[in-house]
Steps between C-alpha positions, in 0.01 A plus 500: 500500500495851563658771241600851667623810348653726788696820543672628761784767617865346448756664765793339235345682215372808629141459307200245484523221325279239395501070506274257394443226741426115414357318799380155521242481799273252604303581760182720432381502855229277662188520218780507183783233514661344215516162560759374227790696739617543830500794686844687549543546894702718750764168491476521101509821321574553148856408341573813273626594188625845419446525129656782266399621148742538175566894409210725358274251704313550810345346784179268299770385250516165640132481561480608103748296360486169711240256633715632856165498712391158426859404589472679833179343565648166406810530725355688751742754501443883526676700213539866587581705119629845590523761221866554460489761198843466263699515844689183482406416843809663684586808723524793245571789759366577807175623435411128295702235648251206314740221597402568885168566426507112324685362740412650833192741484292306252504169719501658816183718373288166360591313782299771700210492262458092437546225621840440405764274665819668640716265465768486248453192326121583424677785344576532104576739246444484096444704194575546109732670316608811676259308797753245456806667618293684745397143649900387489622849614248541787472136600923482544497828634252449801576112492342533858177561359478271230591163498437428123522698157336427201643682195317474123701651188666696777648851368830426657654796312697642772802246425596611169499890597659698408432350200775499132124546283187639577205450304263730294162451705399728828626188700775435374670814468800643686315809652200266612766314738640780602189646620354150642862417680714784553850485424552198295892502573398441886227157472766250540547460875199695599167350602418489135746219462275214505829272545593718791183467634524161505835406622377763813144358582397224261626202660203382629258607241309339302507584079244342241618661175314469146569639155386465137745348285374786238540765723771813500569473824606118489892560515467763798342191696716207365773717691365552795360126530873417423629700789204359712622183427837530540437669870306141556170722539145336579418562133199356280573618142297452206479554119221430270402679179322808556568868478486804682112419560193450702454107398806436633480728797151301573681170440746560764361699759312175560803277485615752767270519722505093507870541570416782762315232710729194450507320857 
């Protein structure tokens, strides 16, 4: 296993930006070969998961919070963690559109560096929290990309805006939407309307969802896994205690990944 930290110039967002790369590899060359694994070939590169951090987090969160390497390793599956700052993972204007740059650049730019399969259904997206609705907003969005979603205590705010109540902290305030999404009178419809989204490109997609019974955000994904299931989506839904909180995000990541690479 191989752990990279790499930065390049992003066309979508105008700057350079920086990943961390997980890759499983097994082949060390003639004189050092790891003989517990096979060796990935030119007919088997990597399946991939596109992985995306909660707000205020960055791109070693996972690595941090999670036992996400030995998982990889496990799996072997490459996990590519781009640092997504507090953008929410969409296009915010047109100097930082972040949901091409997830669903087009980022891929397209990895596959170029590893050894990465192209094809779609080596293809997945996840994240927490505000990774969360990145994952589902990105992975419906560019449903050619991605062929399955994983979504943990997903921040799936965007439904209930504009909101009747804000809260008191920075996150929850009316001006800290407002900033993050624009006009709040103009989500619904737009391609911040993860039903939308859906209904338009999620028919074929994959979802693994996962929330704490403890956790705020419960009731924003009880209603989205009841319109999932009412559109007869490929849905995997779970509840367990937990909160908003890495031993659950650890807990599940796994259970997703295992899902990720159900035959």
């Amino acid at each position: 296993m191989a752990i990279v930290s790499a930065r390049y110039r992003s066309n979508c967002l105008n700057r350079f930006v920086t990943f961390t790369a997980v890759l499983p590899f097994e082949e060390y060359g003639e004189e050092y070969f790891n003989p517990n694994q096979e060796a990935f070939t030119d007919d088997t590169p990597m399946k991939t998961l596109y992985l995306l951090h909660g707000i205020t987090g960055d791109e070693v969160d996972w690595l941090y919070g999670t036992r996400i390497a030995a998982y990889a390793e496990e799996k072997k599956i490459a996990v590519i963690m781009p640092d997504g700052g507090n953008s929410f993972y969409f296009d915010h204007y047109y100097a930082e559109k972040w949901g091409e740059f997830i669903g087009r650049e980022l891929v397209q730019a990895t596959r170029s560096m590893f050894h990465l399969s192209r094809k779609r259904e080596d293809t997945y997206i996840g994240g927490l929290s505000m990774g969360g609705f990145g994952a589902l907003r990105n992975g419906l969005k560019y449903s050619e990309t991605f062929s399955k979603i994983i979504s943990l205590s997903g921040a799936l705010v965007t439904q209930d805006l504009p909101a009747r109540e804000y809260g008191k902290d920075w996150m929850e305030t009316e001006e800290f939407y407002e900033r993050t999404f624009g006009d709040l009178n103009k989500i619904k419809g737009s391609d911040l309307d993860l039903e939308k989204l859906y209904l338009e490109h999620g028919k074929d997609t994959e979802i693994f969802m996962a929330i704490g019974t403890e956790d705020f955000l419960l009731e924003k994904n009880r209603r989205y896994k009841t319109f999932l299931q009412e559109q007869k989506a490929k849905l995997h839904y779970l509840e367990e205690p937990g909160t908003h909180e890495w031993d659950f995000w650890d807990r599940n990541i796994r259970r997703g990944m295992e899902w990720l690479l159900e035959k």
